[in-house]
Amino acid sequence: MEARTNFLQEMISEDIKKRRFNRSIRTRFPPEPNGYLHIGHAKAICLDFDLANEFDGTCNLRFDDTNPDTEDKAYVEGIINDLKWLGYEPEIICYASDYFDQLYAWAELLINDGLAYVDDQSSAQISEQRGGFGKPGVESPFRTRHSEENLKLFRQMRDGAFPEGHCVLRARIDMQHDNMQLRDPVMYRIRHASHYRTGDHWCIYPTYDWAHGQGDAIEGITHSLCTLEFSDNRDLYSWFLGKLPLSDQAPYQTEFARLELTHTVTSKRKLRDLIDNGVVSGWDDPRLPTLRALKKRGYPASSVRSFCKDIGAARTNSRHAIELLESYVRVKLNSVSQRRMAILKPVKLTITNWPDDENGDPLVEWREVINNPENELDGVRLVPFSGTLYIEEDDFKVNPPPKFFRLTPGAEVRLRSGYFITCNDYVENSSGELQEIYCTYDPDTAGGKAPDNRKVKATLHWVSAEHAVTGAVSLYDRLFTAEIPGEATGDVMDDLNHQSVETLSN
RNA sequence: UCGGGGAUGGUGUAAUUGGUAACACAACUGGUUCUGGUCCAGUCAUUGGGGGUUCGAGUCCUCCUCCCCGAACCA
């Protein structure tokens, strides 16, 4: 795969060339601890970390924990582990809640500068006054409160004098602005809830907009990358930073398109619904696109990383075919996986001319089998071969369709690393189900090679009946039949693939 | 309705920044093969539409069309 440059790399190169920052490149990955990471986050993570690495910078992991109602410590730990599995190590692990004191102090600063005010209206009133697309908003009657009063009220908010919803702190920007984000956005709201890190120390919590850019500035972030839906927040991001006394050049925000994949969902709400409704077994169900699920399914982290690296970044909304991700997994697995033989749906196969050993029992031969045809260094293993074997039900057909190359009555095939066998007979039960297959083997084809160089059309997997170990295997398919789940009816549940898992055991 | 963003094959990303559409996935043909895997070869777009500038336009100008995001005390 060719590594192509994306617009973010060009942008950072340009900043370096123009010496936009007096410090090294610094990025951050800012998840909210209210769910686990999925493949969409993986793209953001790879972008944040790889960009930093590429330009000799660093990347922080910062938990955006400004909403005590929905966040939890368990998610923090889960996310840290998921990130580690993906193969990245943050420069530091930090939390928006680390900055609550600084944020509070800066809020008082804005109040003193007449740039923020306490609004006693309900959220419904504020929402209504915000106006709409093309309709300017109207100013709150509390917008002209004096700084001293605002400061007094804000401190009372902090000290728990008011119930939830009684008032909020708003930035004083412009109720007529075309960008709705700048119509006096809320900076603090009252929540009498305990926070998983700060406990009951605070009863006012900063909003995303008031916390995010400030956290970036505190950490010395240079490039704050996020997804497209935050585009309109960018002006607000810059506005806040422009009003604060910062010693470094302020970071700036750039957006890229989030990763969407066919036949799956990545919204936290939809994932949660699937779990809560018992459609899947949990956050790590192998049919989910969460990192812990991919891990459980056996996806190598490196293939997830190369996938993310190669899809790059752009500002175009798009949806990648899930097959592309799968192809990265296959490429990786094909090169590193040691092969083993297992029979999922067994049918008994007896070799009628197989010899006995000196005790009169069927001879057991230990055949040498290559572990990985892609890598000689993986060596070989010995596998027991005898006169009674299991082969895959699908590998035998009494009445073969055209182009069926495997075992049929009268046909000769190879048992991988074993012998050539020819089917002479088979037995079915009264209901026509296959019971057993009878074959003869050619002793001259040991190891699967014929001395006369005759070809055989198929090579079958097998397992010695006497030595076989039982087990259970789950075969997972995609969770949704539709490319875009829910596109037709609006409900993703309507597009569920009801055969997304098949568990076989014996 | 207003603001912001976007449009290159079946899918997604690229195009030395105005120089003759590349790479991957998918599909289809054929070949190889001790995994119907892998591998190899081949086929598959004149860039949303119109007009313009130019020797030359996916790249510049202009008009149009369509798509996405935004009116939480969510992030």
Coordinates of C-alpha atoms (C1' of nucleotides) in Angstrom, one line a residue:
Chain A
M1 CA 0.0 0.0 0.0
E2 CA 1.2 3.4 -0.9
A3 CA 1.1 5.9 1.9
R4 CA -0.6 9.0 0.4
T5 CA -0.5 12.4 2.0
N6 CA -3.8 13.8 3.2
F7 CA -4.8 17.4 3.8
L8 CA -3.9 17.2 7.5
Q9 CA -0.4 16.3 6.7
E10 CA -0.1 19.1 4.3
M11 CA -1.6 21.5 6.8
I12 CA 0.8 20.6 9.5
S13 CA 3.8 20.7 7.2
E14 CA 2.8 24.1 6.2
D15 CA 2.5 25.2 9.9
I16 CA 6.0 23.9 10.5
K17 CA 7.4 25.6 7.5
K18 CA 5.8 28.9 8.6
R19 CA 6.8 28.3 12.2
R20 CA 3.2 28.9 13.3
F21 CA 4.0 27.3 16.7
N22 CA 6.9 27.8 19.0
R23 CA 6.5 24.3 20.4
S24 CA 6.5 20.8 18.9
I25 CA 3.4 19.4 17.3
R26 CA 0.9 18.1 19.9
T27 CA -2.4 16.4 19.3
R28 CA -4.9 14.7 21.6
F29 CA -7.5 12.0 21.4
P30 CA -10.5 13.1 23.4
P31 CA -13.1 10.4 24.0
E32 CA -16.0 10.8 26.3
P33 CA -16.1 7.9 28.8
N34 CA -19.6 6.9 28.2
G35 CA -19.1 3.9 25.9
Y36 CA -16.3 1.8 24.4
L37 CA -14.1 2.6 21.4
H38 CA -15.1 1.4 18.0
I39 CA -13.6 1.3 14.5
G40 CA -14.6 4.9 13.9
H41 CA -12.6 6.0 17.0
A42 CA -9.7 3.9 15.6
K43 CA -9.5 6.2 12.6
A44 CA -9.4 9.3 14.8
I45 CA -6.8 7.6 17.1
C46 CA -4.5 6.7 14.2
L47 CA -4.8 10.2 12.8
D48 CA -4.1 11.9 16.1
F49 CA -1.2 9.6 17.0
D50 CA 0.4 9.0 13.6
L51 CA 0.3 12.7 12.7
A52 CA 2.0 13.6 16.0
N53 CA 4.6 10.8 15.5
E54 CA 5.2 11.8 11.9
F55 CA 6.1 15.3 12.9
D56 CA 8.1 14.4 16.0
G57 CA 5.3 15.5 18.3
T58 CA 3.3 13.8 21.0
C59 CA -0.4 12.9 21.5
N60 CA -2.4 12.9 24.8
L61 CA -5.3 10.8 25.7
R62 CA -7.8 13.2 27.3
F63 CA -11.1 12.0 28.7
D64 CA -13.8 14.6 27.9
D65 CA -15.6 14.0 31.2
T66 CA -17.8 17.1 31.6
N67 CA -21.1 15.3 31.9
P68 CA -21.4 13.4 35.3
D69 CA -24.8 12.0 34.3
T70 CA -23.5 9.7 31.6
E71 CA -19.9 9.0 32.3
D72 CA -18.3 6.2 34.2
K73 CA -14.9 5.0 35.4
A74 CA -15.4 1.6 33.9
Y75 CA -15.4 3.2 30.4
V76 CA -12.2 5.1 31.3
E77 CA -10.4 1.8 32.0
G78 CA -11.9 0.1 29.0
I79 CA -10.8 2.9 26.7
I80 CA -7.3 2.9 28.1
N81 CA -7.1 -0.9 27.4
D82 CA -8.6 -0.6 23.9
L83 CA -6.0 2.1 23.1
K84 CA -3.2 -0.1 24.3
W85 CA -4.5 -3.0 22.3
L86 CA -4.5 -0.9 19.2
G87 CA -0.9 -0.2 19.8
Y88 CA -0.7 3.4 20.9
E89 CA 0.8 4.9 24.1
P90 CA -0.3 8.4 25.0
E91 CA 2.2 11.0 26.1
I92 CA -0.1 11.6 29.1
I93 CA -3.5 10.5 30.2
C94 CA -5.5 13.4 31.4
Y95 CA -9.1 14.5 32.0
A96 CA -11.2 17.6 31.3
S97 CA -12.0 17.4 35.0
D98 CA -8.4 18.1 35.8
Y99 CA -9.1 21.6 34.6
F100 CA -12.3 22.4 36.4
D101 CA -10.5 24.9 38.7
Q102 CA -8.8 26.7 35.8
L103 CA -12.0 26.7 33.8
Y104 CA -13.8 28.2 36.7
A105 CA -11.2 30.9 37.2
W106 CA -11.4 31.7 33.5
A107 CA -15.2 31.9 33.6
E108 CA -14.9 34.5 36.4
L109 CA -12.5 36.4 34.1
L110 CA -15.0 36.4 31.3
I111 CA -17.7 37.6 33.7
N112 CA -15.5 40.5 34.8
D113 CA -14.8 41.3 31.2
G114 CA -18.5 41.5 30.5
L115 CA -18.3 38.5 28.2
A116 CA -20.4 36.1 30.2
Y117 CA -23.6 36.4 32.2
V118 CA -25.9 34.3 34.4
D119 CA -29.3 33.6 32.7
D120 CA -32.2 32.7 35.0
Q121 CA -34.4 31.5 32.2
S122 CA -35.5 27.9 31.6
S123 CA -33.8 25.8 28.9
A124 CA -37.0 26.0 26.9
Q125 CA -37.0 29.8 27.0
I126 CA -33.4 30.0 26.0
S127 CA -33.9 27.5 23.2
E128 CA -36.8 29.5 21.9
Q129 CA -34.9 32.8 22.0
R130 CA -32.1 31.2 20.1
G131 CA -34.1 31.7 16.9
G132 CA -33.6 29.4 13.9
F133 CA -32.0 29.0 10.6
G134 CA -32.4 32.4 8.9
K135 CA -34.2 33.7 12.0
P136 CA -32.1 35.8 14.3
G137 CA -32.3 35.1 18.0
V138 CA -33.5 37.6 20.7
E139 CA -31.5 38.7 23.6
S140 CA -32.2 37.4 27.1
P141 CA -33.6 39.9 29.6
F142 CA -30.7 38.9 31.8
R143 CA -28.1 39.7 29.2
T144 CA -27.4 43.1 30.6
R145 CA -26.8 42.2 34.2
H146 CA -23.8 43.9 35.8
S147 CA -20.6 42.0 36.2
E148 CA -20.8 42.2 40.0
E149 CA -24.2 40.6 40.1
N150 CA -23.2 38.0 37.6
L151 CA -20.2 37.2 39.7
K152 CA -22.2 36.9 42.8
L153 CA -24.8 34.7 41.1
F154 CA -22.2 32.5 39.5
R155 CA -20.5 31.9 42.9
Q156 CA -23.9 31.0 44.3
M157 CA -24.3 28.6 41.5
R158 CA -21.0 27.0 42.3
D159 CA -21.9 26.9 46.0
G160 CA -25.1 25.0 45.5
A161 CA -27.6 27.8 46.2
F162 CA -29.8 26.8 43.2
P163 CA -31.5 23.7 42.0
E164 CA -30.7 22.1 38.7
G165 CA -32.1 24.1 35.8
H166 CA -32.5 27.3 37.8
C167 CA -29.9 29.2 35.8
V168 CA -26.8 28.8 33.6
L169 CA -23.7 30.8 32.7
R170 CA -23.8 32.0 29.1
A171 CA -21.1 33.6 26.9
R172 CA -22.2 37.0 25.7
I173 CA -21.4 36.9 22.0
D174 CA -24.1 37.7 19.4
M175 CA -27.7 36.6 19.3
Q176 CA -28.0 37.6 15.7
H177 CA -25.0 35.6 14.5
D178 CA -25.5 33.4 11.4
N179 CA -23.7 30.7 13.2
M180 CA -26.1 29.4 15.8
Q181 CA -23.1 28.3 17.9
L182 CA -22.3 31.9 18.7
R183 CA -25.8 32.9 19.9
D184 CA -24.7 33.2 23.6
P185 CA -23.8 29.5 24.2
V186 CA -24.1 27.9 27.6
M187 CA -20.8 27.6 29.5
Y188 CA -22.0 26.1 32.8
R189 CA -25.1 24.2 33.9
I190 CA -26.1 23.1 37.4
R191 CA -25.9 19.4 38.1
H192 CA -26.3 18.1 41.6
A193 CA -24.6 14.8 40.6
S194 CA -21.4 13.3 41.7
H195 CA -18.7 13.0 39.2
Y196 CA -16.7 9.8 39.0
R197 CA -13.5 11.7 39.6
T198 CA -14.3 15.0 41.4
G199 CA -17.1 13.5 43.5
D200 CA -19.4 16.1 45.0
H201 CA -16.9 18.9 44.8
W202 CA -18.7 20.6 42.0
C203 CA -22.4 21.1 41.3
I204 CA -21.7 23.1 38.2
Y205 CA -20.2 21.5 35.1
P206 CA -18.7 23.1 32.0
T207 CA -20.2 22.3 28.6
Y208 CA -18.1 20.7 25.9
D209 CA -17.5 24.0 24.1
W210 CA -16.3 25.7 27.3
A211 CA -14.0 22.8 28.2
H212 CA -12.6 21.5 25.0
G213 CA -10.5 24.3 23.5
Q214 CA -9.4 25.4 27.0
G215 CA -8.1 21.9 27.7
D216 CA -6.3 21.9 24.5
A217 CA -4.6 25.2 25.3
I218 CA -3.7 24.1 28.8
E219 CA -2.0 21.0 27.4
G220 CA -0.2 23.0 24.7
I221 CA -2.0 21.1 21.9
T222 CA -1.3 22.6 18.5
H223 CA -3.7 20.8 16.2
S224 CA -7.1 19.9 17.6
L225 CA -8.7 17.4 15.2
C226 CA -12.3 16.4 15.3
T227 CA -15.1 15.2 13.1
L228 CA -17.1 17.3 10.6
E229 CA -20.2 17.8 12.8
F230 CA -18.1 20.1 15.0
S231 CA -17.3 22.5 12.1
D232 CA -19.7 25.1 13.3
N233 CA -18.2 24.9 16.8
R234 CA -14.8 26.0 15.4
D235 CA -15.7 29.7 15.6
L236 CA -16.7 29.3 19.2
Y237 CA -13.5 27.3 19.9
S238 CA -11.5 30.2 18.6
W239 CA -13.7 32.9 20.2
F240 CA -13.1 31.5 23.7
L241 CA -9.4 31.1 23.2
G242 CA -9.2 34.6 21.9
K243 CA -10.6 36.0 25.1
L244 CA -8.3 34.2 27.4
P245 CA -4.8 35.3 28.6
L246 CA -2.8 32.5 27.0
S247 CA 1.0 32.6 26.8
D248 CA 1.4 30.1 23.9
Q249 CA -0.1 30.5 20.5
A250 CA -3.5 29.0 20.7
P251 CA -4.3 25.6 19.1
Y252 CA -6.8 25.5 16.3
Q253 CA -9.4 23.1 15.3
T254 CA -9.6 21.1 12.0
E255 CA -12.3 18.7 11.1
F256 CA -12.2 15.5 9.0
A257 CA -14.9 13.1 7.9
R258 CA -15.7 10.3 10.4
L259 CA -15.3 6.7 9.3
E260 CA -18.5 5.0 8.2
L261 CA -18.6 1.3 7.2
T262 CA -21.2 -0.7 5.3
H263 CA -23.2 -3.4 7.1
T264 CA -22.6 -2.1 10.6
V265 CA -23.4 0.8 12.9
T266 CA -21.1 2.9 15.0
S267 CA -23.4 5.3 16.9
K268 CA -23.1 4.8 20.6
R269 CA -26.8 4.8 20.9
K270 CA -27.4 2.1 18.4
L271 CA -24.6 0.0 19.8
R272 CA -26.2 0.3 23.2
D273 CA -29.6 -0.6 21.8
L274 CA -28.2 -3.8 20.3
I275 CA -26.6 -4.8 23.6
D276 CA -29.6 -3.8 25.8
N277 CA -32.0 -5.6 23.6
G278 CA -30.0 -8.8 23.7
V279 CA -29.3 -8.8 19.9
V280 CA -25.7 -9.3 20.7
S281 CA -24.0 -10.6 23.8
G282 CA -22.2 -7.4 24.9
W283 CA -19.7 -4.7 23.9
D284 CA -17.3 -7.5 22.9
D285 CA -19.6 -9.5 20.7
P286 CA -17.6 -10.4 17.7
R287 CA -20.2 -9.0 15.3
L288 CA -19.8 -5.5 16.7
P289 CA -17.4 -2.9 15.3
T290 CA -16.0 -2.1 18.8
L291 CA -12.3 -2.6 19.3
R292 CA -12.8 -5.2 22.0
A293 CA -15.1 -7.1 19.6
L294 CA -12.5 -6.9 16.8
K295 CA -9.9 -8.2 19.2
K296 CA -12.2 -11.0 20.3
R297 CA -12.8 -11.9 16.7
G298 CA -9.1 -12.2 16.1
Y299 CA -8.5 -9.1 14.1
P300 CA -4.8 -8.2 14.4
A301 CA -4.5 -4.7 15.8
S302 CA -1.9 -4.0 13.1
S303 CA -4.4 -4.7 10.3
V304 CA -6.8 -2.3 11.9
R305 CA -4.0 0.3 12.0
S306 CA -3.0 -0.2 8.4
F307 CA -6.6 0.0 7.3
C308 CA -7.0 3.3 9.1
K309 CA -3.7 4.6 7.7
D310 CA -4.6 3.7 4.1
I311 CA -8.1 5.2 4.1
G312 CA -6.5 8.5 5.0
A313 CA -8.5 11.5 5.8
A314 CA -10.7 13.8 3.8
R315 CA -13.6 16.2 4.3
T316 CA -16.0 14.1 2.1
N317 CA -18.7 12.1 3.9
S318 CA -18.3 8.6 2.8
R319 CA -18.8 5.0 3.7
H320 CA -16.2 2.4 3.2
A321 CA -17.0 -1.2 2.3
I322 CA -16.6 -3.5 5.2
E323 CA -14.8 -5.8 2.8
L324 CA -11.9 -3.4 2.6
L325 CA -11.3 -3.8 6.4
E326 CA -11.7 -7.5 6.0
S327 CA -9.1 -7.6 3.3
Y328 CA -6.5 -6.0 5.5
V329 CA -7.3 -8.6 8.1
R330 CA -7.0 -11.4 5.6
V331 CA -3.7 -10.1 4.2
K332 CA -2.2 -10.0 7.7
L333 CA -3.6 -13.3 8.9
N334 CA -2.6 -15.0 5.7
S335 CA 1.0 -14.1 6.3
V336 CA 1.2 -14.9 10.0
S337 CA -1.3 -17.6 10.8
Q338 CA -0.3 -21.1 11.6
R339 CA -2.8 -23.4 9.9
R340 CA -4.7 -26.2 11.7
M341 CA -7.2 -28.8 10.5
A342 CA -10.6 -28.9 12.1
I343 CA -13.8 -30.5 10.9
L344 CA -16.9 -28.4 11.6
K345 CA -19.6 -30.7 10.2
P346 CA -18.0 -34.2 10.4
V347 CA -18.8 -37.2 8.4
K348 CA -17.0 -40.5 9.0
L349 CA -14.6 -41.8 6.4
T350 CA -13.2 -45.3 6.6
I351 CA -10.1 -46.4 4.6
T352 CA -10.9 -50.1 3.9
N353 CA -7.4 -51.1 3.0
W354 CA -5.7 -49.3 5.9
P355 CA -3.2 -51.7 7.6
D356 CA -3.2 -52.9 11.2
D357 CA -0.2 -52.5 13.5
E358 CA 1.6 -55.4 15.3
N359 CA -1.2 -55.5 18.0
G360 CA -3.9 -55.9 15.4
D361 CA -5.2 -52.3 15.9
P362 CA -5.4 -49.9 13.0
L363 CA -2.0 -48.4 12.4
V364 CA -1.4 -44.8 13.5
E365 CA 0.9 -42.8 11.3
W366 CA 2.2 -39.4 12.4
R367 CA 2.2 -37.3 9.3
E368 CA 4.3 -34.2 9.0
V369 CA 2.2 -31.1 8.1
I370 CA 3.4 -27.7 7.2
N371 CA 2.3 -25.0 9.7
N372 CA 2.2 -22.1 7.3
P373 CA 2.7 -22.3 3.6
E374 CA 3.5 -18.5 3.6
N375 CA 6.3 -18.8 6.1
E376 CA 8.8 -21.7 6.1
L377 CA 10.1 -20.6 9.5
D378 CA 6.9 -21.6 11.1
G379 CA 8.0 -25.2 10.5
V380 CA 6.0 -28.4 10.7
R381 CA 4.0 -30.4 13.1
L382 CA 3.1 -34.1 13.4
V383 CA -0.6 -35.1 13.0
P384 CA -2.0 -38.6 13.6
F385 CA -3.4 -40.4 10.6
S386 CA -5.3 -43.6 10.7
G387 CA -7.9 -45.8 9.0
T388 CA -10.9 -43.9 10.4
L389 CA -11.2 -40.2 9.8
Y390 CA -13.6 -37.4 9.8
I391 CA -13.9 -35.1 6.8
E392 CA -16.1 -32.1 6.2
E393 CA -19.7 -33.0 5.2
D394 CA -19.5 -30.5 2.4
D395 CA -16.4 -32.1 0.9
F396 CA -18.5 -35.1 -0.3
K397 CA -21.4 -35.2 -2.7
V398 CA -23.1 -38.3 -4.0
N399 CA -24.5 -36.3 -6.9
P400 CA -22.0 -33.6 -7.5
P401 CA -23.0 -30.4 -9.2
P402 CA -20.9 -29.2 -12.2
K403 CA -17.4 -28.0 -11.2
F404 CA -17.5 -29.9 -7.9
F405 CA -13.9 -31.1 -7.6
R406 CA -14.0 -32.8 -4.2
L407 CA -14.9 -36.3 -3.1
T408 CA -17.6 -38.2 -5.0
P409 CA -18.2 -41.9 -5.6
G410 CA -15.4 -43.1 -7.8
A411 CA -13.3 -39.9 -7.5
E412 CA -9.8 -39.6 -6.2
V413 CA -8.7 -36.7 -4.0
R414 CA -5.8 -35.9 -1.7
L415 CA -6.0 -35.8 2.1
R416 CA -3.8 -32.9 2.9
S417 CA -0.3 -34.1 3.8
G418 CA -1.7 -37.6 3.9
Y419 CA -2.6 -39.9 1.0
F420 CA -4.6 -40.0 -2.2
I421 CA -7.9 -41.8 -1.6
T422 CA -10.6 -43.0 -3.9
C423 CA -14.2 -43.3 -2.8
N424 CA -15.7 -46.8 -3.4
D425 CA -18.9 -46.7 -1.4
Y426 CA -21.0 -44.8 1.1
V427 CA -23.8 -45.6 3.4
E428 CA -27.0 -43.5 4.0
N429 CA -29.5 -44.0 6.7
S430 CA -33.2 -44.6 6.1
S431 CA -33.9 -40.9 5.7
G432 CA -31.2 -40.5 3.1
E433 CA -28.6 -38.9 5.4
L434 CA -25.0 -39.7 4.8
Q435 CA -23.6 -42.0 7.4
E436 CA -20.2 -43.1 6.3
I437 CA -17.9 -43.0 3.4
Y438 CA -15.6 -45.9 2.3
C439 CA -12.4 -45.3 0.5
T440 CA -9.2 -47.0 -0.4
Y441 CA -5.9 -45.3 -0.2
D442 CA -2.8 -45.5 -2.4
P443 CA 0.2 -46.4 -0.2
D444 CA 2.5 -44.8 -2.7
T445 CA 1.1 -41.3 -2.2
A446 CA 2.4 -40.8 1.3
G447 CA 2.7 -37.1 2.1
G448 CA 0.2 -36.3 -0.6
K449 CA 2.5 -36.8 -3.6
A450 CA 2.0 -39.3 -6.4
P451 CA 5.2 -40.9 -7.7
D452 CA 3.7 -41.0 -11.2
N453 CA 2.9 -37.3 -10.9
R454 CA -0.8 -37.8 -11.5
K455 CA -2.9 -34.8 -10.5
V456 CA -5.8 -34.8 -8.2
K457 CA -8.4 -32.0 -8.4
A458 CA -8.9 -31.4 -4.7
T459 CA -7.1 -31.5 -1.3
L460 CA -9.3 -32.1 1.7
H461 CA -8.8 -31.4 5.4
W462 CA -9.3 -34.4 7.8
V463 CA -8.9 -35.4 11.4
S464 CA -8.3 -38.8 12.8
A465 CA -11.5 -40.1 14.5
E466 CA -9.6 -41.7 17.3
H467 CA -7.5 -38.6 18.1
A468 CA -10.0 -35.9 17.4
V469 CA -10.8 -33.4 20.1
T470 CA -14.3 -32.0 20.4
G471 CA -15.1 -28.4 20.6
A472 CA -17.5 -25.6 19.7
V473 CA -17.0 -23.1 16.9
S474 CA -19.0 -20.0 16.3
L475 CA -19.2 -18.7 12.8
Y476 CA -19.9 -15.0 12.6
D477 CA -21.4 -13.2 9.7
R478 CA -22.2 -9.5 9.3
L479 CA -24.8 -8.2 11.7
F480 CA -26.9 -6.3 9.2
T481 CA -28.0 -7.4 5.7
A482 CA -28.4 -3.8 4.5
E483 CA -25.3 -1.8 3.4
I484 CA -26.7 1.1 5.4
P485 CA -28.6 -0.4 8.3
G486 CA -31.9 1.4 8.9
E487 CA -31.8 3.3 5.6
A488 CA -35.1 1.8 4.3
T489 CA -37.3 2.0 7.4
G490 CA -35.4 4.3 9.7
D491 CA -34.9 1.4 12.2
V492 CA -31.7 -0.5 12.1
M493 CA -33.4 -3.5 13.7
D494 CA -35.3 -4.0 10.5
D495 CA -32.1 -4.9 8.7
L496 CA -30.7 -7.4 11.2
N497 CA -29.2 -10.5 9.7
H498 CA -30.9 -13.2 11.7
Q499 CA -28.3 -15.8 10.7
S500 CA -25.3 -13.7 11.9
V501 CA -24.0 -16.4 14.1
E502 CA -23.9 -20.2 13.8
T503 CA -22.5 -22.2 16.6
L504 CA -21.3 -25.7 15.9
S505 CA -20.3 -28.2 18.5
N506 CA -19.6 -31.9 18.8
Chain B
rU1 C1' -35.4 29.5 5.1
rC2 C1' -29.9 31.1 7.0
rG3 C1' -24.8 29.5 7.9
rG4 C1' -20.9 25.9 7.2
rG5 C1' -19.0 21.7 4.3
rG6 C1' -18.9 18.4 0.1
rA7 C1' -19.3 16.1 -5.2
rU8 C1' -13.4 11.9 -9.4
rG9 C1' -15.3 4.2 -11.7
rG10 C1' -19.5 -0.6 -8.2
rU11 C1' -16.7 1.5 -3.4
rG12 C1' -13.0 4.6 -1.2
rU13 C1' -8.7 7.5 -1.7
rA14 C1' -5.0 10.0 -5.2
rA15 C1' -3.3 13.1 -9.4
rU16 C1' 4.1 16.5 -9.6
rU17 C1' -0.8 22.1 -7.4
rG18 C1' -2.9 24.0 -15.2
rG19 C1' 0.3 19.1 -18.4
rU20 C1' -3.0 14.5 -20.5
rA21 C1' -6.8 10.2 -14.6
rA22 C1' -3.1 6.5 -10.3
rC23 C1' -3.6 2.9 -6.1
rA24 C1' -6.5 -0.3 -3.2
rC25 C1' -11.1 -3.1 -2.4
rA26 C1' -15.1 -5.4 -5.1
rA27 C1' -16.5 -7.8 -9.7
rC28 C1' -15.5 -10.6 -14.1
rU29 C1' -11.8 -13.6 -17.6
rG30 C1' -7.8 -16.8 -17.8
rG31 C1' -3.4 -19.3 -15.5
rU32 C1' -0.7 -21.5 -11.1
rU33 C1' -1.3 -24.1 -6.6
rC34 C1' -1.0 -30.0 -1.3
rU35 C1' -6.3 -24.7 1.6
rG36 C1' -12.1 -23.6 -4.2
rG37 C1' -7.0 -19.8 0.3
rU38 C1' -2.5 -17.4 -1.6
rC39 C1' -0.2 -15.9 -6.0
rC40 C1' 0.2 -14.2 -11.4
rA41 C1' -2.0 -11.9 -15.9
rG42 C1' -6.0 -9.2 -18.0
rU43 C1' -10.8 -6.3 -18.2
rC44 C1' -13.6 -2.4 -15.6
rA45 C1' -14.0 6.1 -15.0
rU46 C1' -12.6 11.3 -19.7
rU47 C1' -13.8 13.6 -13.1
rG48 C1' -22.4 16.0 -10.8
rG49 C1' -24.5 19.4 -15.2
rG50 C1' -24.0 24.0 -18.5
rG51 C1' -21.0 28.0 -20.1
rG52 C1' -16.1 30.4 -20.1
rU53 C1' -10.4 31.3 -19.8
rU54 C1' -6.2 28.5 -22.0
rC55 C1' -2.0 25.4 -26.8
rG56 C1' -3.8 22.4 -22.7
rA57 C1' -8.8 22.2 -17.1
rG58 C1' -10.4 16.9 -12.3
rU59 C1' -7.5 21.3 -11.0
rC60 C1' -9.0 28.5 -12.6
rC61 C1' -13.8 31.7 -13.4
rU62 C1' -19.2 31.6 -13.7
rC63 C1' -24.2 29.8 -13.4
rC64 C1' -27.0 25.4 -11.9
rU65 C1' -28.1 20.7 -9.5
rC66 C1' -27.7 17.3 -5.6
rC67 C1' -25.8 15.5 -0.8
rC68 C1' -24.2 16.2 4.5
rC69 C1' -23.9 19.0 9.2
rG70 C1' -26.0 22.9 12.5
rA71 C1' -31.6 25.8 16.2
rA72 C1' -29.2 20.1 24.0
rC73 C1' -28.3 23.2 30.2
rC74 C1' -25.1 16.2 24.8
rA75 C1' -20.3 15.5 22.9

